[in-house]
PDB file of C-alpha atoms in Angstrom:
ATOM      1  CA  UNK A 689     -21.527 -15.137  26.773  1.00 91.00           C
ATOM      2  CA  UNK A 690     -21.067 -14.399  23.267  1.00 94.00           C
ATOM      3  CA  UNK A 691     -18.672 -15.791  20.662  1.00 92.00           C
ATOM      4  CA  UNK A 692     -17.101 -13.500  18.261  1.00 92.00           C
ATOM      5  CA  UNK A 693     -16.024 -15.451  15.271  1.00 92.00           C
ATOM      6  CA  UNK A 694     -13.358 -12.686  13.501  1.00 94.00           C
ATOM      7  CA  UNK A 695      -9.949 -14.310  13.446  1.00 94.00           C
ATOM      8  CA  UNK A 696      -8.745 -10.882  12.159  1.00 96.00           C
ATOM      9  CA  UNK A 697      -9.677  -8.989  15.318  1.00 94.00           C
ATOM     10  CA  UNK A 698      -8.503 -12.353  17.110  1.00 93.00           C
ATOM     11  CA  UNK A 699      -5.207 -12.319  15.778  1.00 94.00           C
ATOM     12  CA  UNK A 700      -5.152  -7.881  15.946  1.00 93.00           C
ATOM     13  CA  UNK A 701      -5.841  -8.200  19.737  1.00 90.00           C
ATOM     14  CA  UNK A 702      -2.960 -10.381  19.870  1.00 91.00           C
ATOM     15  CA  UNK A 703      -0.255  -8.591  18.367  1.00 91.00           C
ATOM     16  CA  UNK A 704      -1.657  -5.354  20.673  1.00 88.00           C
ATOM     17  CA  UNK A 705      -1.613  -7.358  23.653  1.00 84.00           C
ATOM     18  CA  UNK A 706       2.197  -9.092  22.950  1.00 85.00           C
ATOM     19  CA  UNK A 707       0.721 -12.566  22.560  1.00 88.00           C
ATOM     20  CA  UNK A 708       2.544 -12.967  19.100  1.00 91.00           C
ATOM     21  CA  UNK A 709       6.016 -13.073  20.906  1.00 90.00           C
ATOM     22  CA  UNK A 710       4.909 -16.147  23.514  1.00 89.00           C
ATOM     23  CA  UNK A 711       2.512 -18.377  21.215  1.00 91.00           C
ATOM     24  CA  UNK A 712       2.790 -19.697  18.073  1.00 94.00           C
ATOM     25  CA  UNK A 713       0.626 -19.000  14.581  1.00 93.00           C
ATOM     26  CA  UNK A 714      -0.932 -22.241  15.226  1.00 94.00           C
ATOM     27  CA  UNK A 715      -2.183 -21.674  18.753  1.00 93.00           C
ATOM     28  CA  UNK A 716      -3.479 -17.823  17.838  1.00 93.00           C
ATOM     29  CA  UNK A 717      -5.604 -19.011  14.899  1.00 93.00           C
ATOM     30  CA  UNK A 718      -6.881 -21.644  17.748  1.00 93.00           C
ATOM     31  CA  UNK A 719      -7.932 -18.763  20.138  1.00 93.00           C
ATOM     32  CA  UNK A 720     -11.729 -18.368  20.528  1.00 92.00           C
ATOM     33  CA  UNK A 721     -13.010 -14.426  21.392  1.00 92.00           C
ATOM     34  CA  UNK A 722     -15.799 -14.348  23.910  1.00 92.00           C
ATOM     35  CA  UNK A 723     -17.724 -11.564  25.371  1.00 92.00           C
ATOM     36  CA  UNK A 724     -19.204 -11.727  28.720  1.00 92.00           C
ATOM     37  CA  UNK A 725     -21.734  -9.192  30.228  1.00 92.00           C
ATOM     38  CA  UNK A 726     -21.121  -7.490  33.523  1.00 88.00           C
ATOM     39  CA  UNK A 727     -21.490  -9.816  36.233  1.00 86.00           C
ATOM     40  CA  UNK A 728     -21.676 -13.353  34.144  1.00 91.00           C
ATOM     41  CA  UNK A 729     -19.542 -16.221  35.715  1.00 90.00           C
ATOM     42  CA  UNK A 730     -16.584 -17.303  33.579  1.00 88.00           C
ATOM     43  CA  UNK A 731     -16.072 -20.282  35.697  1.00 88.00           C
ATOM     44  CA  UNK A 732     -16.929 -21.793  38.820  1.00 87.00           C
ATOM     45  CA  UNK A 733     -15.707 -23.711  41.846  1.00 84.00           C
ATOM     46  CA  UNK A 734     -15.106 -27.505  40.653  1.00 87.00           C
ATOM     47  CA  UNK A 735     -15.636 -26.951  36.828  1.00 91.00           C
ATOM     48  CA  UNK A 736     -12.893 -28.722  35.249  1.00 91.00           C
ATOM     49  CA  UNK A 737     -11.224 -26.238  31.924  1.00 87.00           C
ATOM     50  CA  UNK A 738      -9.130 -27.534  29.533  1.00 87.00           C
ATOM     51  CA  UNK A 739      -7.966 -23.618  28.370  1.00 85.00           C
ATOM     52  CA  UNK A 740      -7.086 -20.423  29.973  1.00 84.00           C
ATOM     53  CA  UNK A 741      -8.025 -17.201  29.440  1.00 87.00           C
ATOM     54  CA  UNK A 742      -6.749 -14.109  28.933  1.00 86.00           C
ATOM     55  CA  UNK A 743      -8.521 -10.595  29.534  1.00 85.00           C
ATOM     56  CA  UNK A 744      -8.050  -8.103  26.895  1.00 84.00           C
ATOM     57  CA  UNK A 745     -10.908  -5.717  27.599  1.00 84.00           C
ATOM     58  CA  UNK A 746     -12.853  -4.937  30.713  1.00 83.00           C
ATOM     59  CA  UNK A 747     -12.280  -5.989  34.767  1.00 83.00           C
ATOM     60  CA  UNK A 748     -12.290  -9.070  36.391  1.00 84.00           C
ATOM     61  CA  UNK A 749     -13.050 -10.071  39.213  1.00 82.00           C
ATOM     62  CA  UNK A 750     -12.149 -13.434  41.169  1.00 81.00           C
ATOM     63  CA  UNK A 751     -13.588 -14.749  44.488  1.00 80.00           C
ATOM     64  CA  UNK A 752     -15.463 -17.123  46.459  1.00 81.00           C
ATOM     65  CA  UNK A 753     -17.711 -17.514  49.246  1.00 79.00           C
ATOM     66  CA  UNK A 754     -16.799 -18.753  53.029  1.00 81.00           C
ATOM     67  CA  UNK A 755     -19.495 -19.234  55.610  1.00 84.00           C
ATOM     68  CA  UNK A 756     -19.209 -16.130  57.054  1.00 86.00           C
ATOM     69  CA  UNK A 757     -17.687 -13.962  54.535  1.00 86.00           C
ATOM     70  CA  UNK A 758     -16.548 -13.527  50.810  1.00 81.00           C
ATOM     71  CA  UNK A 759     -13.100 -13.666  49.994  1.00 81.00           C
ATOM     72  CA  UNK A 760     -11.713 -11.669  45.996  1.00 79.00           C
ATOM     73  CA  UNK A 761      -8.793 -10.831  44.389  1.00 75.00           C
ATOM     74  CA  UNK A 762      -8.558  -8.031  41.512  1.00 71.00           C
ATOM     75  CA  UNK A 763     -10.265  -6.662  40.010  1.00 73.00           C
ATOM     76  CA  UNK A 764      -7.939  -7.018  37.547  1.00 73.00           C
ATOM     77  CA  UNK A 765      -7.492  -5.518  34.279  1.00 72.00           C
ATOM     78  CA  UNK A 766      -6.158  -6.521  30.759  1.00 70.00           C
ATOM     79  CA  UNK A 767      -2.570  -6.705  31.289  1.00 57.00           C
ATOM     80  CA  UNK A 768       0.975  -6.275  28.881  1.00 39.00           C
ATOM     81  CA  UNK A 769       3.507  -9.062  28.699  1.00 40.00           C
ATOM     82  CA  UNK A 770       5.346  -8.871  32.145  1.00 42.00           C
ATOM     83  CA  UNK A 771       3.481  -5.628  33.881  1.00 43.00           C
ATOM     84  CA  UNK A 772      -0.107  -5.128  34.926  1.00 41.00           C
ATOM     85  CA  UNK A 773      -1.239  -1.614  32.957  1.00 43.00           C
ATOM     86  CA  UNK A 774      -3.807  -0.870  35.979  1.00 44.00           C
ATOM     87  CA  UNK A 775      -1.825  -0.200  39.139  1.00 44.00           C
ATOM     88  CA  UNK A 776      -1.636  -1.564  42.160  1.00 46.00           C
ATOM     89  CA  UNK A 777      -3.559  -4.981  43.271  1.00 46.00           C
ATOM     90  CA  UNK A 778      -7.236  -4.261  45.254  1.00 43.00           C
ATOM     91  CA  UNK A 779      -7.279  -5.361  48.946  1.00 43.00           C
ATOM     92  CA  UNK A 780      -8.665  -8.590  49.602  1.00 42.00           C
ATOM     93  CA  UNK A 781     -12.031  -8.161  51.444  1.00 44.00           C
ATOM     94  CA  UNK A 782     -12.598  -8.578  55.106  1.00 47.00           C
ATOM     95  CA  UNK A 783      -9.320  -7.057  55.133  1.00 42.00           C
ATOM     96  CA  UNK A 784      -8.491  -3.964  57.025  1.00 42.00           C
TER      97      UNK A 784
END
């Protein structure tokens, strides 16, 4: 993961992506930017995070494994306020 410190592009990705409208000045000059390379973990099962996060560039991809199987969501892609931009959810897998 990389950290992009450029509270210009921060607070440019915001107003593009409607953030301006739902959180304050205050909470925007809080945001962090991070980069993650294809296939790095965000998160995993049983970490404990005190943020959220919020995809402006790129897929993602959520799931976990079961015994016998893995179970996703998404991919999903950045999103506007109140619509997703890239269609139609993906099937879960092991789904037919």
């Amino acid at each position: 993961m990389q950290w992009i410190a450029d509270q210009d592009k921060i607070r440019t990705l915001a107003g593009h992506n409607g953030l301006m409208e739902i959180f304050s000045s205050g909470a925007i000059s809080g945001m962090e930017l991070r980069r993650y390379s294809d296939g790095e973990a965000i998160c995993s099962v049983g970490d404990r995070l005190e943020h959220m996060f919020i995809l402006v560039e790129g897929r993602l991809k959520i799931h976990t494994l079961l015994p016998e199987r893995e179970i996703a969501a998404g991919p999903f892609c950045p999103a506007d306020v109140g619509h997703w931009r890239c269609g139609a959810a993906a099937p879960i897998s092991g789904q037919k």
